[in-house]
Short mmCIF file of C-alpha atoms and ligand atoms in Angstrom, two decimals:
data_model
loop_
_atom_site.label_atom_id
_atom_site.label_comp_id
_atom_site.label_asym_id
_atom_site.label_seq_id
_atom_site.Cartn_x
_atom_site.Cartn_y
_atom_site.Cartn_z
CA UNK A 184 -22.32 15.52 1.99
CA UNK A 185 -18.62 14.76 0.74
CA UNK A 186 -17.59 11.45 1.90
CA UNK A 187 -14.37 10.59 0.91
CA UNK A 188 -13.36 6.82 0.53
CA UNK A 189 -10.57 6.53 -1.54
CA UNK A 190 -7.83 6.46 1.63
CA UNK A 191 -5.27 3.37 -0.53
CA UNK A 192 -5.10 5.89 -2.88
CA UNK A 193 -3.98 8.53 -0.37
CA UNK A 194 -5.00 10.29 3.04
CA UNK A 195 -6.04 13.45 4.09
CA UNK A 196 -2.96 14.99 5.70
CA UNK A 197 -3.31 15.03 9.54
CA UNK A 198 -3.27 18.47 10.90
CA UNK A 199 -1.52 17.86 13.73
CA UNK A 200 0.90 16.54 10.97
CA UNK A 201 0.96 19.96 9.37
CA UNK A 202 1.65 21.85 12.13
CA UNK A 203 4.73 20.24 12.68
CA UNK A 204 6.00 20.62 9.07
CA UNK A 205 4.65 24.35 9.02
CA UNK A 206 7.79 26.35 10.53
CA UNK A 207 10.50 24.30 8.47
CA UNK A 208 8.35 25.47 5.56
CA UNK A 209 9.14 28.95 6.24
CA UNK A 210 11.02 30.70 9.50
CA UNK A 211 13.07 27.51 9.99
CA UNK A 212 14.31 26.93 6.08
CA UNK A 213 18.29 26.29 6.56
CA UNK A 214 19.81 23.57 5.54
CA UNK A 215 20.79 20.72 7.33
CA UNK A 216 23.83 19.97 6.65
CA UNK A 217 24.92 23.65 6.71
CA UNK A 218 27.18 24.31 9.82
CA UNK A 219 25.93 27.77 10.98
CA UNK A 220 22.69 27.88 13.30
CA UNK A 221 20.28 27.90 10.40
CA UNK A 222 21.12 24.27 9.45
CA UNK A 223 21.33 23.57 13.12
CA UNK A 224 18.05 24.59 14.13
CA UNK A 225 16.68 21.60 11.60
CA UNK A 226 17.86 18.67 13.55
CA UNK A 227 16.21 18.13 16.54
CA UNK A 228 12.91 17.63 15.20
CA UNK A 229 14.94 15.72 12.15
CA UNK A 230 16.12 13.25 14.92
CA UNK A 231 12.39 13.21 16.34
CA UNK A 232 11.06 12.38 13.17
CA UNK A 233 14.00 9.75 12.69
CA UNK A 234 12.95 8.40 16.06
CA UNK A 235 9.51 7.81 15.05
CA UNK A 236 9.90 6.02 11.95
CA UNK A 237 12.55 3.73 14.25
CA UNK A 238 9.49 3.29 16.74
CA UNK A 239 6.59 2.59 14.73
CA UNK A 240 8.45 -0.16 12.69
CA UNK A 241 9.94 -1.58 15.40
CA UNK A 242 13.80 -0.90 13.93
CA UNK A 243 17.41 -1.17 15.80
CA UNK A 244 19.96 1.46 15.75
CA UNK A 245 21.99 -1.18 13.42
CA UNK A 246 18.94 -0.75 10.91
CA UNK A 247 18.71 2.27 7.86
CA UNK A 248 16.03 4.29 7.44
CA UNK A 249 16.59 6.44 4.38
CA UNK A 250 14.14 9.43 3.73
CA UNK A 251 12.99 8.75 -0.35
CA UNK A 252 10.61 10.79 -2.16
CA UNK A 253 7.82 7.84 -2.05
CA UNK A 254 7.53 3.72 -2.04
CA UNK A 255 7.88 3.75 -5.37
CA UNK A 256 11.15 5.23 -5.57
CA UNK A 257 12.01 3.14 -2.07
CA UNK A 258 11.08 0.08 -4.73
CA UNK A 259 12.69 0.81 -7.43
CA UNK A 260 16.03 1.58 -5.86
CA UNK A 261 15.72 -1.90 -4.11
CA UNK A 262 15.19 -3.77 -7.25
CA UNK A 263 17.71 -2.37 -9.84
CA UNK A 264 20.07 -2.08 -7.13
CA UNK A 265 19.62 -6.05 -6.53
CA UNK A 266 20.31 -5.95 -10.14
CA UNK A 267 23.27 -4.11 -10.11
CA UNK A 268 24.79 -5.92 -7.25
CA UNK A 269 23.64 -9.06 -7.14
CA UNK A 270 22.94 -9.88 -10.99
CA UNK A 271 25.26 -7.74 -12.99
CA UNK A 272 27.92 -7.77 -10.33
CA UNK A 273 27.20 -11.35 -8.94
CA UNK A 274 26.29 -14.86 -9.75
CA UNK A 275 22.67 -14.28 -9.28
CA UNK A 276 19.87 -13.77 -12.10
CA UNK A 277 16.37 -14.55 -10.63
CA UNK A 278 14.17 -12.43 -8.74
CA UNK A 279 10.51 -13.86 -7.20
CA UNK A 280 7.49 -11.55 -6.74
CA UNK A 281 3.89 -12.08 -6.93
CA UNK A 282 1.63 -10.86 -9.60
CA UNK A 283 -0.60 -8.44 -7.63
CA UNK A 284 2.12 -6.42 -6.79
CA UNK A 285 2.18 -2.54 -7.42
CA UNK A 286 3.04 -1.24 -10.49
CA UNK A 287 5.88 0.39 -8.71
CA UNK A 288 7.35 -3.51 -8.58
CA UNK A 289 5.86 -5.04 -11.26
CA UNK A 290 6.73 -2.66 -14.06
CA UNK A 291 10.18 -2.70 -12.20
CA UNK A 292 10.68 -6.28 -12.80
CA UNK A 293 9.35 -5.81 -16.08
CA UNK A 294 11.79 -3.60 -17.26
CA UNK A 295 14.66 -5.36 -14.78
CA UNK A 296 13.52 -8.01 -17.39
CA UNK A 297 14.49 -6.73 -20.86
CA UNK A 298 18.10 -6.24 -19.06
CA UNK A 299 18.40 -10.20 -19.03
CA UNK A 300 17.13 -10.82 -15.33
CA UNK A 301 14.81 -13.65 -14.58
CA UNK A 302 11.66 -13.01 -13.09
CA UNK A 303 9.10 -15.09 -11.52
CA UNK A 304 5.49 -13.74 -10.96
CA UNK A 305 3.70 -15.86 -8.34
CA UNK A 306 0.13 -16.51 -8.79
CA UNK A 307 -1.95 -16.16 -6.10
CA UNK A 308 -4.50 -17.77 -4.69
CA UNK A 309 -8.63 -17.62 -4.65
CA UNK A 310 -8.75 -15.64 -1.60
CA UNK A 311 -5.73 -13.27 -3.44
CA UNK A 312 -2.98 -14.04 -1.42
CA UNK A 313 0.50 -15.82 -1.61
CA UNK A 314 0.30 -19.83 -0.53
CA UNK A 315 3.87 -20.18 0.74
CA UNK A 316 4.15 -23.58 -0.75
CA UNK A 317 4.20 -21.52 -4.21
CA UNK A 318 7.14 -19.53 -2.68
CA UNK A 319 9.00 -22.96 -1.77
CA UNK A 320 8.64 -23.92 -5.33
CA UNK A 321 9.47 -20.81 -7.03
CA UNK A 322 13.30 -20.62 -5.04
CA UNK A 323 15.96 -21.49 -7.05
CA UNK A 324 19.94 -21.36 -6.20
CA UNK A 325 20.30 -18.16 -8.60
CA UNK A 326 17.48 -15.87 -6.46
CA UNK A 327 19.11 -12.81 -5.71
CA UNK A 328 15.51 -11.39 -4.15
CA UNK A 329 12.23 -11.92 -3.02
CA UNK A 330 9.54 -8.92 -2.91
CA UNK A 331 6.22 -9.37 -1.50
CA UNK A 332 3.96 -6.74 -0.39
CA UNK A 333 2.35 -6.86 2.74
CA UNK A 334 -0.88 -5.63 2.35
CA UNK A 335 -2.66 -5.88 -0.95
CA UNK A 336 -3.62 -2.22 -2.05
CA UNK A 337 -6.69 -3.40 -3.98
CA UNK A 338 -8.44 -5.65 -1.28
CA UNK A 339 -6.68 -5.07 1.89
CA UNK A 340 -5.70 -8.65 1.60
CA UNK A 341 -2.47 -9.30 4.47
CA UNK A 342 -0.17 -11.82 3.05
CA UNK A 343 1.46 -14.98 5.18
CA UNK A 344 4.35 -12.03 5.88
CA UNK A 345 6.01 -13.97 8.23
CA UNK A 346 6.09 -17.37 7.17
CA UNK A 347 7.50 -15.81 3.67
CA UNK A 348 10.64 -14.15 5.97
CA UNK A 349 11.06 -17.46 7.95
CA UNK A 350 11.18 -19.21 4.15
CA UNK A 351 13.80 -16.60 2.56
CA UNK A 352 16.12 -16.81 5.28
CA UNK A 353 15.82 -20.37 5.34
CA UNK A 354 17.21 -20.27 2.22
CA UNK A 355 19.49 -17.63 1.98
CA UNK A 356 17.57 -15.45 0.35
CA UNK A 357 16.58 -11.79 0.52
CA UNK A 358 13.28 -10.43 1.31
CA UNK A 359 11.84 -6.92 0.77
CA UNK A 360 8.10 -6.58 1.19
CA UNK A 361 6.39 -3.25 -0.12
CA UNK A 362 4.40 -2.13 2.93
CA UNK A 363 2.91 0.72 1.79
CA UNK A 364 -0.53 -0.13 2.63
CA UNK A 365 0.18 -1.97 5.82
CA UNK A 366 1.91 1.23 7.66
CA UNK A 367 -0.94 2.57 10.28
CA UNK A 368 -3.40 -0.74 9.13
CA UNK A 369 -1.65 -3.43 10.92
CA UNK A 370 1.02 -3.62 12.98
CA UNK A 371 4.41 -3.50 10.79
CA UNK A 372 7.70 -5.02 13.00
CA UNK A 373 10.25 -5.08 10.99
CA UNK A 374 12.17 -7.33 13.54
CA UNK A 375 9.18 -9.67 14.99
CA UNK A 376 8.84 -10.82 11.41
CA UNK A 377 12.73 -10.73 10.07
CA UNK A 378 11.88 -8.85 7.24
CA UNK A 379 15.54 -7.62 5.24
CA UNK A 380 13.72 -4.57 3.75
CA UNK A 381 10.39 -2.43 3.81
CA UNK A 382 9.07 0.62 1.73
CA UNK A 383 6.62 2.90 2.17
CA UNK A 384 4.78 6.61 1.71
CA UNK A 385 3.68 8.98 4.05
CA UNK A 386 0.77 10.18 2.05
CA UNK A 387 -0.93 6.99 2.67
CA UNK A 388 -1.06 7.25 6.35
CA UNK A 389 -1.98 11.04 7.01
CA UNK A 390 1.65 12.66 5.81
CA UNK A 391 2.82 14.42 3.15
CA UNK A 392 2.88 13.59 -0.24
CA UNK A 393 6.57 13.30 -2.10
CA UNK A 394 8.24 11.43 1.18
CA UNK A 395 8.82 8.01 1.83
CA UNK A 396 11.17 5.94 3.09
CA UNK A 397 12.85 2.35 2.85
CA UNK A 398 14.09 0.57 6.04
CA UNK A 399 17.35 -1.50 5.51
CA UNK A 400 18.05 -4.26 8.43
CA UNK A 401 21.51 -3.57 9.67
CA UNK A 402 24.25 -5.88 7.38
CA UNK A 403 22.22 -5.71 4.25
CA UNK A 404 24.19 -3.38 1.62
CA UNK A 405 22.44 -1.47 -1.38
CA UNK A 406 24.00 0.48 -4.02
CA UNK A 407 23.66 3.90 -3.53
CA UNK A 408 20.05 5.35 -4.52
CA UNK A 409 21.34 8.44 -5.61
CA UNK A 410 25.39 9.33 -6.13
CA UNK A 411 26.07 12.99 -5.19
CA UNK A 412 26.53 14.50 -0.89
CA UNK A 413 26.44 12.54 1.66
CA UNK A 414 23.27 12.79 2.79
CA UNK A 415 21.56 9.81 4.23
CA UNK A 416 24.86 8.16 4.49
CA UNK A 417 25.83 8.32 1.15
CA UNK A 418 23.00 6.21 0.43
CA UNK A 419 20.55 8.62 -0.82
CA UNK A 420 22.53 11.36 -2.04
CA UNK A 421 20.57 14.93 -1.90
CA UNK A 422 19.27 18.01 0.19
CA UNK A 423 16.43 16.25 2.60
CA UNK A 424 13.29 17.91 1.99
CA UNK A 425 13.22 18.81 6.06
CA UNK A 426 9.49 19.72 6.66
CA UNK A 427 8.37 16.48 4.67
CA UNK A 428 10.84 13.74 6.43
CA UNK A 429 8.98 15.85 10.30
CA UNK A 430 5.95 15.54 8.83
CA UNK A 431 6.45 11.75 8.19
CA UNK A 432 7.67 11.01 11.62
CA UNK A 433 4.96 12.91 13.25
CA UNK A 434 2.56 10.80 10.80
CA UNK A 435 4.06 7.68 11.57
CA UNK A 436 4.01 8.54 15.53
CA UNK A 437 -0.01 9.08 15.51
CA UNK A 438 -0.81 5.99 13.21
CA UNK A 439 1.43 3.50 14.37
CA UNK A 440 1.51 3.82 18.36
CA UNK A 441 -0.65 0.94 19.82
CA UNK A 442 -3.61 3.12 20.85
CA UNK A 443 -3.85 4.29 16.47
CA UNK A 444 -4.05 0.66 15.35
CA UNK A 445 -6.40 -0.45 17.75
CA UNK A 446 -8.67 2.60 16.89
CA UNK A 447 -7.92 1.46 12.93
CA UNK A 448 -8.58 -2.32 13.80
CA UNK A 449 -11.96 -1.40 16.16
CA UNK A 450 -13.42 1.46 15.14
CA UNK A 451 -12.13 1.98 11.35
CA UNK A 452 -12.62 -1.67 11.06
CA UNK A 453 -16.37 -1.15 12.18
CA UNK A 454 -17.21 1.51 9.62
CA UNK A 455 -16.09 -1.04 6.72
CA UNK A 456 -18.03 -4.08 8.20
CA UNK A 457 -21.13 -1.46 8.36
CA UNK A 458 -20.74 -0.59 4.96
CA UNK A 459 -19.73 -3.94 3.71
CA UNK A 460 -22.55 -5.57 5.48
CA UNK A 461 -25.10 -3.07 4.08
CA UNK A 462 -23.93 -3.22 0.49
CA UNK A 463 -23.88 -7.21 0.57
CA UNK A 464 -27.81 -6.85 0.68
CA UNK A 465 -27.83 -5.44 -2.61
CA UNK A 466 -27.93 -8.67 -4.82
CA UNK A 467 -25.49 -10.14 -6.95
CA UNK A 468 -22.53 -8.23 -4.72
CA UNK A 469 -19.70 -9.90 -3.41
CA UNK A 470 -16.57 -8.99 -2.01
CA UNK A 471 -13.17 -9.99 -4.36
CA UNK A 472 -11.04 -12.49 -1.84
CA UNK A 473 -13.45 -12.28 0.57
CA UNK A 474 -13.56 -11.03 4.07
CA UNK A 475 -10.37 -12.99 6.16
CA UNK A 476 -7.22 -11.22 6.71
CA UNK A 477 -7.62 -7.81 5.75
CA UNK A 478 -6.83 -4.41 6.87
CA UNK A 479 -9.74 -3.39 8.48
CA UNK A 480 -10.37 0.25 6.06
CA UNK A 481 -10.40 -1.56 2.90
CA UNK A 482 -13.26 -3.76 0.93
CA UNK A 483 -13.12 -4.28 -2.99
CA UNK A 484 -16.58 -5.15 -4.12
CA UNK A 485 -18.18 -6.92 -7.31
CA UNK A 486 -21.49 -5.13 -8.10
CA UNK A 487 -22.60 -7.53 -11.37
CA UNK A 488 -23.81 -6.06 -14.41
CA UNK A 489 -22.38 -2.55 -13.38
CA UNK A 490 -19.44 -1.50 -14.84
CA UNK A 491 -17.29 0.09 -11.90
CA UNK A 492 -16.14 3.40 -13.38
CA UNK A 493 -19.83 3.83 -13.86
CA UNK A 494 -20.26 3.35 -10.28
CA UNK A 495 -17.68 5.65 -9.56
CA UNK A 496 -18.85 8.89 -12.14
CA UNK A 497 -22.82 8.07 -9.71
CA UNK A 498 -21.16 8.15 -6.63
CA UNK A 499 -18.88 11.17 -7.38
CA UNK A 500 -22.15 12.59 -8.56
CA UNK A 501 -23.32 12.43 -5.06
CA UNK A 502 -20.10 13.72 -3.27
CA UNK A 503 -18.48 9.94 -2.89
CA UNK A 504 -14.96 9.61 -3.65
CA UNK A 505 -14.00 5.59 -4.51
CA UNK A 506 -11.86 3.93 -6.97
CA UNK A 507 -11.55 1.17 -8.85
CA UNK A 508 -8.36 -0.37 -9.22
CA UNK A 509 -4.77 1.37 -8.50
CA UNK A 510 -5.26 5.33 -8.47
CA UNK A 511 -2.64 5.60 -11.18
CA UNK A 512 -3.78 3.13 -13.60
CA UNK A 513 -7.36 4.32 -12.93
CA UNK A 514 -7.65 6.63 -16.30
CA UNK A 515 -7.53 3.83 -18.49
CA UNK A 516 -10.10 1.13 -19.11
CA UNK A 517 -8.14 -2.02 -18.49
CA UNK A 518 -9.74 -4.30 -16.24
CA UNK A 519 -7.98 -4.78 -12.93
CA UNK A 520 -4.94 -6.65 -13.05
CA UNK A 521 -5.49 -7.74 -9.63
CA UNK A 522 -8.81 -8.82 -10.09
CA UNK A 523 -7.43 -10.73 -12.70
CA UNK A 524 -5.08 -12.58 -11.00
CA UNK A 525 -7.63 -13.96 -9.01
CA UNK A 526 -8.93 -15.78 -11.51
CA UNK A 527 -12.44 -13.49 -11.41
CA UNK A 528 -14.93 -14.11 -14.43
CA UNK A 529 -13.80 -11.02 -16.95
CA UNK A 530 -17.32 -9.35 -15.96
CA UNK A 531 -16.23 -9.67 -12.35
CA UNK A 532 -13.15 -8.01 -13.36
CA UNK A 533 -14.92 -4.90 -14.56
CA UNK A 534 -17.33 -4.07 -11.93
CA UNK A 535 -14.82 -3.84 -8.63
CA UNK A 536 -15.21 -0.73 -6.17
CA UNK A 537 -12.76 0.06 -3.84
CA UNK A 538 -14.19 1.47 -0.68
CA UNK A 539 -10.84 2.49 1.20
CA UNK A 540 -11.70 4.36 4.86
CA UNK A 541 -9.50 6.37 6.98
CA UNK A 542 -9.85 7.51 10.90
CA UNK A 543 -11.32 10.62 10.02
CA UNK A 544 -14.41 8.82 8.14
CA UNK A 545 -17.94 8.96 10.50
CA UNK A 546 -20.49 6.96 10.27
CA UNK A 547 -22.82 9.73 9.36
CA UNK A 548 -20.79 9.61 5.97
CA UNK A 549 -21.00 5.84 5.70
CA UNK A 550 -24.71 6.04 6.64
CA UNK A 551 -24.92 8.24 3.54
CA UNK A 552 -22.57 6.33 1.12
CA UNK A 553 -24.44 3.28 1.65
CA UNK A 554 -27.78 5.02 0.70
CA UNK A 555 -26.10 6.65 -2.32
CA UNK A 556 -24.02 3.43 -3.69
CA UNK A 557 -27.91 1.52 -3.32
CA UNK A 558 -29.23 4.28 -5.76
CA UNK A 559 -26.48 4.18 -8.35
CA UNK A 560 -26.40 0.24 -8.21
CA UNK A 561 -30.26 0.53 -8.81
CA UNK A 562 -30.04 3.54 -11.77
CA UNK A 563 -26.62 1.99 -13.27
CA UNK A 564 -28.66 -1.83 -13.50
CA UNK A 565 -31.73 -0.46 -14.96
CA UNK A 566 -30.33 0.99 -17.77
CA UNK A 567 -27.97 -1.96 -18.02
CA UNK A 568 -29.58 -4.36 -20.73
CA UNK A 569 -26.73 -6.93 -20.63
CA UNK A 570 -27.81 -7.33 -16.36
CA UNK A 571 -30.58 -9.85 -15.31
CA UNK A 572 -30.39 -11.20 -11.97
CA UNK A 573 -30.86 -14.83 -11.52
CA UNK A 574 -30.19 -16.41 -7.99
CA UNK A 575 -27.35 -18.49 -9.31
CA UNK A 576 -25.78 -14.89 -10.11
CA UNK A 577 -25.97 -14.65 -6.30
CA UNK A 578 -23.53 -17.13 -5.10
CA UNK A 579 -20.09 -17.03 -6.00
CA UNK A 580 -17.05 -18.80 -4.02
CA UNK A 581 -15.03 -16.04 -4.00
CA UNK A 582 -16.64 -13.95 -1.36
CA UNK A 583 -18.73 -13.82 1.78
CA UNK A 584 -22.02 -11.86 1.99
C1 PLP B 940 1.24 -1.20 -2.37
C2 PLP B 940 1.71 0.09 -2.96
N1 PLP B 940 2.99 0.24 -3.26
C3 PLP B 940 3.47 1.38 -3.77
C4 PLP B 940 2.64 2.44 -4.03
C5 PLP B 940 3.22 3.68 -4.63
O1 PLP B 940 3.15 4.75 -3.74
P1 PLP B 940 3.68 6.18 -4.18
O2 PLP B 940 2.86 6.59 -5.35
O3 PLP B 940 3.50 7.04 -2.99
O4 PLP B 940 5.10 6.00 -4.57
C6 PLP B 940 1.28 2.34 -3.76
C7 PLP B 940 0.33 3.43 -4.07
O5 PLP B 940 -0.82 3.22 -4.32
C8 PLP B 940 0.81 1.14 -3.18
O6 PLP B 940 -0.48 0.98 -2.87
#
């Protein structure tokens, strides 16, 4: 059986999504912005797909969307434009994120930081989340930003989102929060929570790969992404890749409406707890952050004494796609940086598996990834000589069983 589980990493594209990008891949190829009917017969679904990504994050017509080519570039062009503007061009020099961020901010900020800017990494705390008392402390009258993700692409963990808005405006501040794994998860209202700026990728809710997009409230201004046409307002200079920003909308229409999250909360959400709940027998297991506030298709589980790319070579063995930390830092051997930050023992930070699930997962396939991650825990410890399980090994404040 193939059972794929690796859905933070990215999702099977939807087909219903495909057939929607499928005729501006070939009949309907003109270009948008060109005035004869070929560019013409682009735009309707272009303002469909528009309309969705308005709709499923809850936007005003006031508000930006602008079509990237994924959250990381969406993050990137947030931060060194915040630079640009607010730092080189301003009286500003510190910006605030936390230190489980994605790559896509981190090594942003750490570069952003060799150019003189100031940056703060906030530590979380033991259940891998922000404590918005740290984000009180951290403000100072020079912050030109504050970026916190939403959802935590390791463990699913949902940061305090809102009370972090209600702080930043409070105080003047910006806030952009990368909500790449929160799109089709949670609900994402750009508006209910006050939120300045969002980014995410289609890829990682059933869309294409190589699109993504970063919301702009209405009154926020951004140096130009890219100089060049004036596509995307000027904003994001460049022909728009027309079947990826329809497949995108279509994407966001069937994860976001309020039918798709409830199926993701309820029935995704009880595929993880079945797995979760079976693996937790195994002993010495626990879940990193434990189980409150999370989106209901991730868990990131401790298995002690096995080293987790170990766990990952058994299971792909046996047809079981997982990960262990961030897809793209995956090929080296580092432990998880997120793990980490949480303060795990260094042997806890080595033997993490993400189990990531998707709507398309049955629980025929978790039946069989449950029986197939007991084998490889049981093959991987026995040959292990550094594991011996002792019932102190058992308990561990940092997760529920
Ligand atoms: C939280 C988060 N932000 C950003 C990204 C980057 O997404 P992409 O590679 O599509 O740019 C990822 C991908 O794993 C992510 O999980």
């Amino acid at each position: 059986m193939e059972v794929y589980l690796d859905n933070n990493a990215t999702t099977m594209i939807d087909p219903k999504v495909l057939d929607e990008m499928m005729p501006f891949l070939t009949e309907k190829y003109g270009n948008p912005n060109s005035l004869h009917k070929y560019g013409s017969a682009t735009h309707p679904k272009m303002v469909e797909a528009i309309d969705h990504l308005y709709t499923g994050i809850g936007a005003a017509d006031e508000d930006d969307i602008i079509i990237t080519s994924n959250a990381t570039e969406a993050n990137n062009w947030v931060l060194k434009s915040i630079w640009i503007d607010k730092i080189l061009n301003g009286d500003k020099k510190h910006i605030i994120t936390s230190e489980v961020e994605h790559p896509a901010i981190t090594a942003t900020c750490k570069f952003l930081e060799t150019m003189g800017v100031e940056v703060s990494y906030l530590e979380v705390n033991e259940e891998g989340v922000l404590d918005p008392q740290t984000l009180r402390d951290a403000l100072r009258d020079d912050t030109a930003l504050v970026s916190i993700m939403w959802a935590n692409n390791e463990t699913g963990k949902i940061f305090p989102i809102k009370e972090i808005a209600d702080i930043c405006k409070e105080a003047g501040v910006l806030f952009h929060s990368d909500a790449t794994q929160a799109i089709g998860k949670v609900k994402v209202d750009v508006k209910e929570i006050g939120v300045d700026m969002i980014s995410f990728s289609a890829h990682k809710f059933h869309g294409p790969k190589g699109v993504g997009a970063l919301y702009i409230r209405g009154g926020v201004s951004l140096t130009p992404c890219f100089h060049g046409g004036e596509q995307m307002g000027g904003k994001r200079a460049g022909t728009v890749d027309v079947a990826s920003m329809v497949g995108m909308g279509k994407a966001m229409q069937l994860a976001t409406n309020p039918m798709a999250i409830a199926y993701e909360v309820n029935h995704v959400g009880m595929l993880r707890n079945r797995l979760e709940a079976a693996i937790l027998e195994i002993p010495d297991t626990i879940v990193i952050g434990g189980t409150e506030n999370r989106t209901p298709n991730t868990t990131l589980i401790s298995f002690r004494g096995v080293e987790g790319e170990s766990m990952l070579w058994d299971l792909n063995r046996a047809g079981i796609a997982a990960s262990t930390g961030s897809a793209c830092a995956s090929e080296d051997l580092e432990a998880n940086p997120v793990m980490n930050a949480f303060g795990s023992d260094s042997e806890l930070a080595h033997t993490g598996v993400r189990f990531s699930l998707s709507r398309f997962n049955t629980i025929e396939q978790i039946d069989y990834a449950i029986e197939q991650v007991k084998k490889a825990v049981e093959r991987l410890r026995g040959i292990s000589s550094s594991y011996a399980y002792s019932p102190k090994n058992h308990v561990s404040g940092l997760g529920a069983h």
